Coordinates of C-alpha atoms and ligand atoms in Angstrom, one line a residue:
M25 CA -4.9 11.4 -14.9
K26 CA -6.3 14.3 -13.0
E27 CA -5.7 15.4 -9.5
I28 CA -8.5 15.6 -7.0
N29 CA -8.8 16.2 -3.2
A30 CA -8.9 13.2 -1.0
S31 CA -12.4 14.2 0.2
E32 CA -13.5 14.0 -3.5
I33 CA -12.8 10.3 -3.8
S34 CA -16.2 8.9 -4.8
K35 CA -15.3 5.2 -4.9
N36 CA -16.1 2.9 -2.0
M37 CA -12.7 2.6 -0.4
I38 CA -13.6 -0.5 1.6
Q39 CA -14.5 -2.3 -1.6
M40 CA -11.4 -1.0 -3.4
I41 CA -9.0 -2.1 -0.7
K42 CA -10.6 -5.5 0.3
K43 CA -12.0 -6.6 -3.0
D44 CA -10.1 -4.9 -5.8
W45 CA -6.8 -4.8 -3.8
M46 CA -4.0 -2.2 -4.2
L47 CA -0.3 -2.0 -4.7
V48 CA 1.7 -0.4 -2.0
G49 CA 5.0 0.9 -3.4
A50 CA 7.9 3.0 -2.2
G51 CA 11.4 4.0 -3.5
E52 CA 12.7 5.9 -6.5
D53 CA 16.2 5.0 -7.7
K54 CA 15.3 1.5 -6.5
F55 CA 11.7 0.8 -5.7
N56 CA 9.4 -2.1 -5.0
M57 CA 5.7 -2.7 -4.6
M58 CA 3.4 -5.4 -3.3
T59 CA -0.3 -6.2 -3.3
A60 CA -2.2 -5.3 -0.1
S61 CA -5.9 -5.9 0.8
W62 CA -5.7 -4.5 4.3
G63 CA -5.6 -0.8 4.8
M64 CA -7.6 2.2 6.0
I65 CA -8.3 5.7 4.7
G66 CA -9.7 8.4 7.0
H67 CA -9.1 11.6 8.9
L68 CA -6.6 11.8 11.8
W69 CA -4.6 14.5 13.5
N70 CA -6.4 17.1 11.3
K71 CA -5.0 15.4 8.2
D72 CA -6.5 13.1 5.5
V73 CA -4.5 9.9 6.0
M74 CA -4.1 6.3 4.8
N75 CA -2.8 3.4 6.9
V76 CA -1.1 0.4 5.3
Y77 CA 0.0 -2.7 7.1
I78 CA 3.3 -4.4 6.1
R79 CA 4.7 -7.6 7.6
P80 CA 8.5 -7.3 8.3
Q81 CA 9.6 -10.0 6.0
R82 CA 8.3 -8.2 2.9
Y83 CA 10.9 -6.7 0.6
T84 CA 8.6 -3.7 0.4
Y85 CA 9.1 -3.2 4.1
E86 CA 12.7 -2.2 3.5
F87 CA 11.5 0.5 1.0
M88 CA 8.8 1.7 3.4
E89 CA 11.4 2.1 6.1
T90 CA 13.9 4.0 4.1
N91 CA 11.6 6.4 2.1
D92 CA 9.6 9.3 3.2
T93 CA 6.7 8.7 0.8
F94 CA 4.7 5.8 -0.5
S95 CA 2.0 5.2 -3.1
C96 CA -1.2 3.2 -3.1
S97 CA -2.2 2.2 -6.6
F98 CA -5.6 0.9 -7.7
F99 CA -6.4 -0.9 -11.0
D100 CA -9.4 -2.2 -12.9
D101 CA -10.2 -5.9 -13.1
S102 CA -8.0 -6.4 -16.2
Y103 CA -4.9 -6.2 -13.9
R104 CA -6.1 -8.9 -11.5
D105 CA -3.3 -11.3 -12.6
A106 CA -0.7 -8.5 -12.2
L107 CA -1.9 -7.9 -8.6
K108 CA -1.8 -11.7 -8.0
L109 CA 1.8 -11.7 -9.2
C110 CA 2.7 -8.7 -7.0
G111 CA 1.1 -10.5 -4.1
S112 CA 2.9 -13.8 -4.5
K113 CA 6.3 -13.0 -5.8
S114 CA 9.0 -10.9 -4.1
G115 CA 10.8 -8.0 -5.7
R116 CA 13.9 -9.7 -4.2
D117 CA 13.5 -12.3 -7.0
I118 CA 11.9 -10.6 -10.0
D119 CA 11.3 -7.1 -11.4
K120 CA 7.6 -6.9 -10.8
A121 CA 7.0 -3.7 -12.8
E122 CA 8.5 -5.3 -15.8
A123 CA 6.8 -8.7 -15.3
C124 CA 3.4 -6.8 -15.1
G125 CA 4.2 -4.5 -18.1
F126 CA 3.7 -1.4 -16.0
T127 CA 5.0 2.0 -17.1
T128 CA 6.6 3.5 -14.0
N129 CA 7.0 7.2 -13.1
F130 CA 7.8 8.9 -9.8
I131 CA 5.7 11.5 -8.1
E132 CA 6.8 12.9 -4.8
H133 CA 9.6 10.3 -4.9
A134 CA 7.1 7.4 -4.9
P135 CA 6.4 5.0 -7.8
V136 CA 3.2 5.5 -9.8
F137 CA 2.0 3.4 -12.7
D138 CA 0.3 4.6 -15.9
Q139 CA -2.1 1.7 -15.8
T140 CA -3.9 2.7 -12.6
V141 CA -7.4 4.0 -12.2
C142 CA -6.5 5.8 -9.0
T143 CA -3.2 6.6 -7.2
I144 CA -2.9 7.9 -3.6
I145 CA 0.5 9.3 -2.7
C146 CA 1.2 9.6 1.0
R147 CA 3.9 11.2 3.2
K148 CA 4.9 8.9 6.1
I149 CA 3.9 10.7 9.3
A150 CA 3.8 7.8 11.8
V151 CA 5.0 4.3 12.2
Y152 CA 4.0 1.7 14.8
D153 CA 3.9 -2.0 15.2
I154 CA 0.9 -4.2 15.9
D155 CA 1.2 -5.2 19.5
P156 CA -0.7 -8.5 20.3
S157 CA -0.9 -7.6 24.0
Q158 CA -3.5 -5.0 22.8
F159 CA -5.8 -7.4 21.1
I160 CA -9.2 -7.3 22.8
D161 CA -10.6 -9.9 20.5
A162 CA -8.2 -12.9 20.9
S163 CA -9.2 -14.3 17.5
I164 CA -7.2 -11.5 15.8
D165 CA -4.0 -13.5 16.7
K166 CA -5.1 -16.2 14.2
N167 CA -3.8 -13.8 11.5
Y168 CA -0.3 -14.2 12.9
P169 CA 0.7 -17.9 13.1
L170 CA 4.3 -16.8 12.5
K171 CA 4.0 -13.9 15.0
D172 CA 5.0 -11.6 12.2
Y173 CA 3.0 -8.6 13.4
H174 CA 2.5 -5.9 10.8
R175 CA 4.2 -2.5 10.9
V176 CA 1.6 0.2 10.4
Y177 CA 2.5 3.1 8.3
T178 CA 0.3 6.2 8.6
G179 CA 0.7 8.5 5.6
E180 CA -0.7 11.9 5.1
I181 CA -2.4 11.9 1.7
I182 CA -0.6 14.5 -0.3
K183 CA -1.8 13.7 -3.8
V184 CA -4.8 11.8 -5.3
L185 CA -4.7 11.1 -9.1
V186 CA -7.7 9.5 -10.9
K187 CA -8.2 8.5 -14.5
D188 CA -10.1 11.2 -16.4
Ligands
FMN389 C1 -4.7 -10.2 -2.0 C2 -3.4 -10.0 -1.2 C3 -3.4 -9.1 -0.1 C4 -2.2 -9.0 0.6 N1 -2.2 -8.0 1.6 C5 -1.1 -7.8 2.3 C6 -1.0 -6.8 3.3 O1 -1.9 -6.0 3.6 N2 0.2 -6.8 4.1 C7 1.2 -7.6 3.8 O2 2.3 -7.4 4.5 N3 1.2 -8.5 2.9 C8 0.1 -8.7 2.1 N4 0.1 -9.6 1.1 C9 1.3 -10.4 0.8 C10 2.3 -9.7 -0.1 O3 1.7 -9.0 -1.2 C11 3.3 -10.7 -0.7 O4 4.0 -11.4 0.4 C12 4.3 -10.1 -1.7 O5 4.9 -11.2 -2.4 C13 5.4 -9.3 -1.0 O6 6.3 -8.9 -2.0 P1 7.7 -8.2 -1.7 O7 8.6 -9.2 -1.0 O8 8.2 -7.9 -3.0 O9 7.4 -7.0 -0.8 C14 -1.1 -9.7 0.3 C15 -1.1 -10.7 -0.8 C16 -2.3 -10.8 -1.5 C17 -2.3 -11.8 -2.7

């Protein structure tokens, strides 16, 4: 893997997040990760940032709450089944890294996997909850039949690693 600046990411990030999906992970001594297809990358508060959206019932939520950094990991298509598993099983019940055959390391106290094509490591700088009273388009609420509004984690991008 080689390190690049966030502004050097040449991939189409909308496609990578919505179509290829990513794993959002946090923790070190104990860690967890889950599949996410909602997220944002951009520039805010004079920093390169990434937003991830985690519903409160996810096991990953507990790790996002208690750790200062998190990782967003992107894979090629051959890991689609692994991402499906990480998006349907909870780390409360299985060891997802082992089930997926991932080799895990830790950078900036966040989990990174040898199998990725791109890893973005973020330092948590802001946390806020989606507030339905602020929806202008009422149809957004259809995403929340359980009223389990996401918590938004804004992370400053501190490291971007891409496959050579
Ligand atoms: C394609 C896909 C995208 C997902 N995107 C999100 C997301 O952005 N936010 C979220 O909270 N859950 C999302 N999920 C659901 C979690 O990945 C899923 O509930 C997972 O099992 C949670 O694992 P955990 O309990 O180990 O954290 C997504 C699932 C899939 C399959």
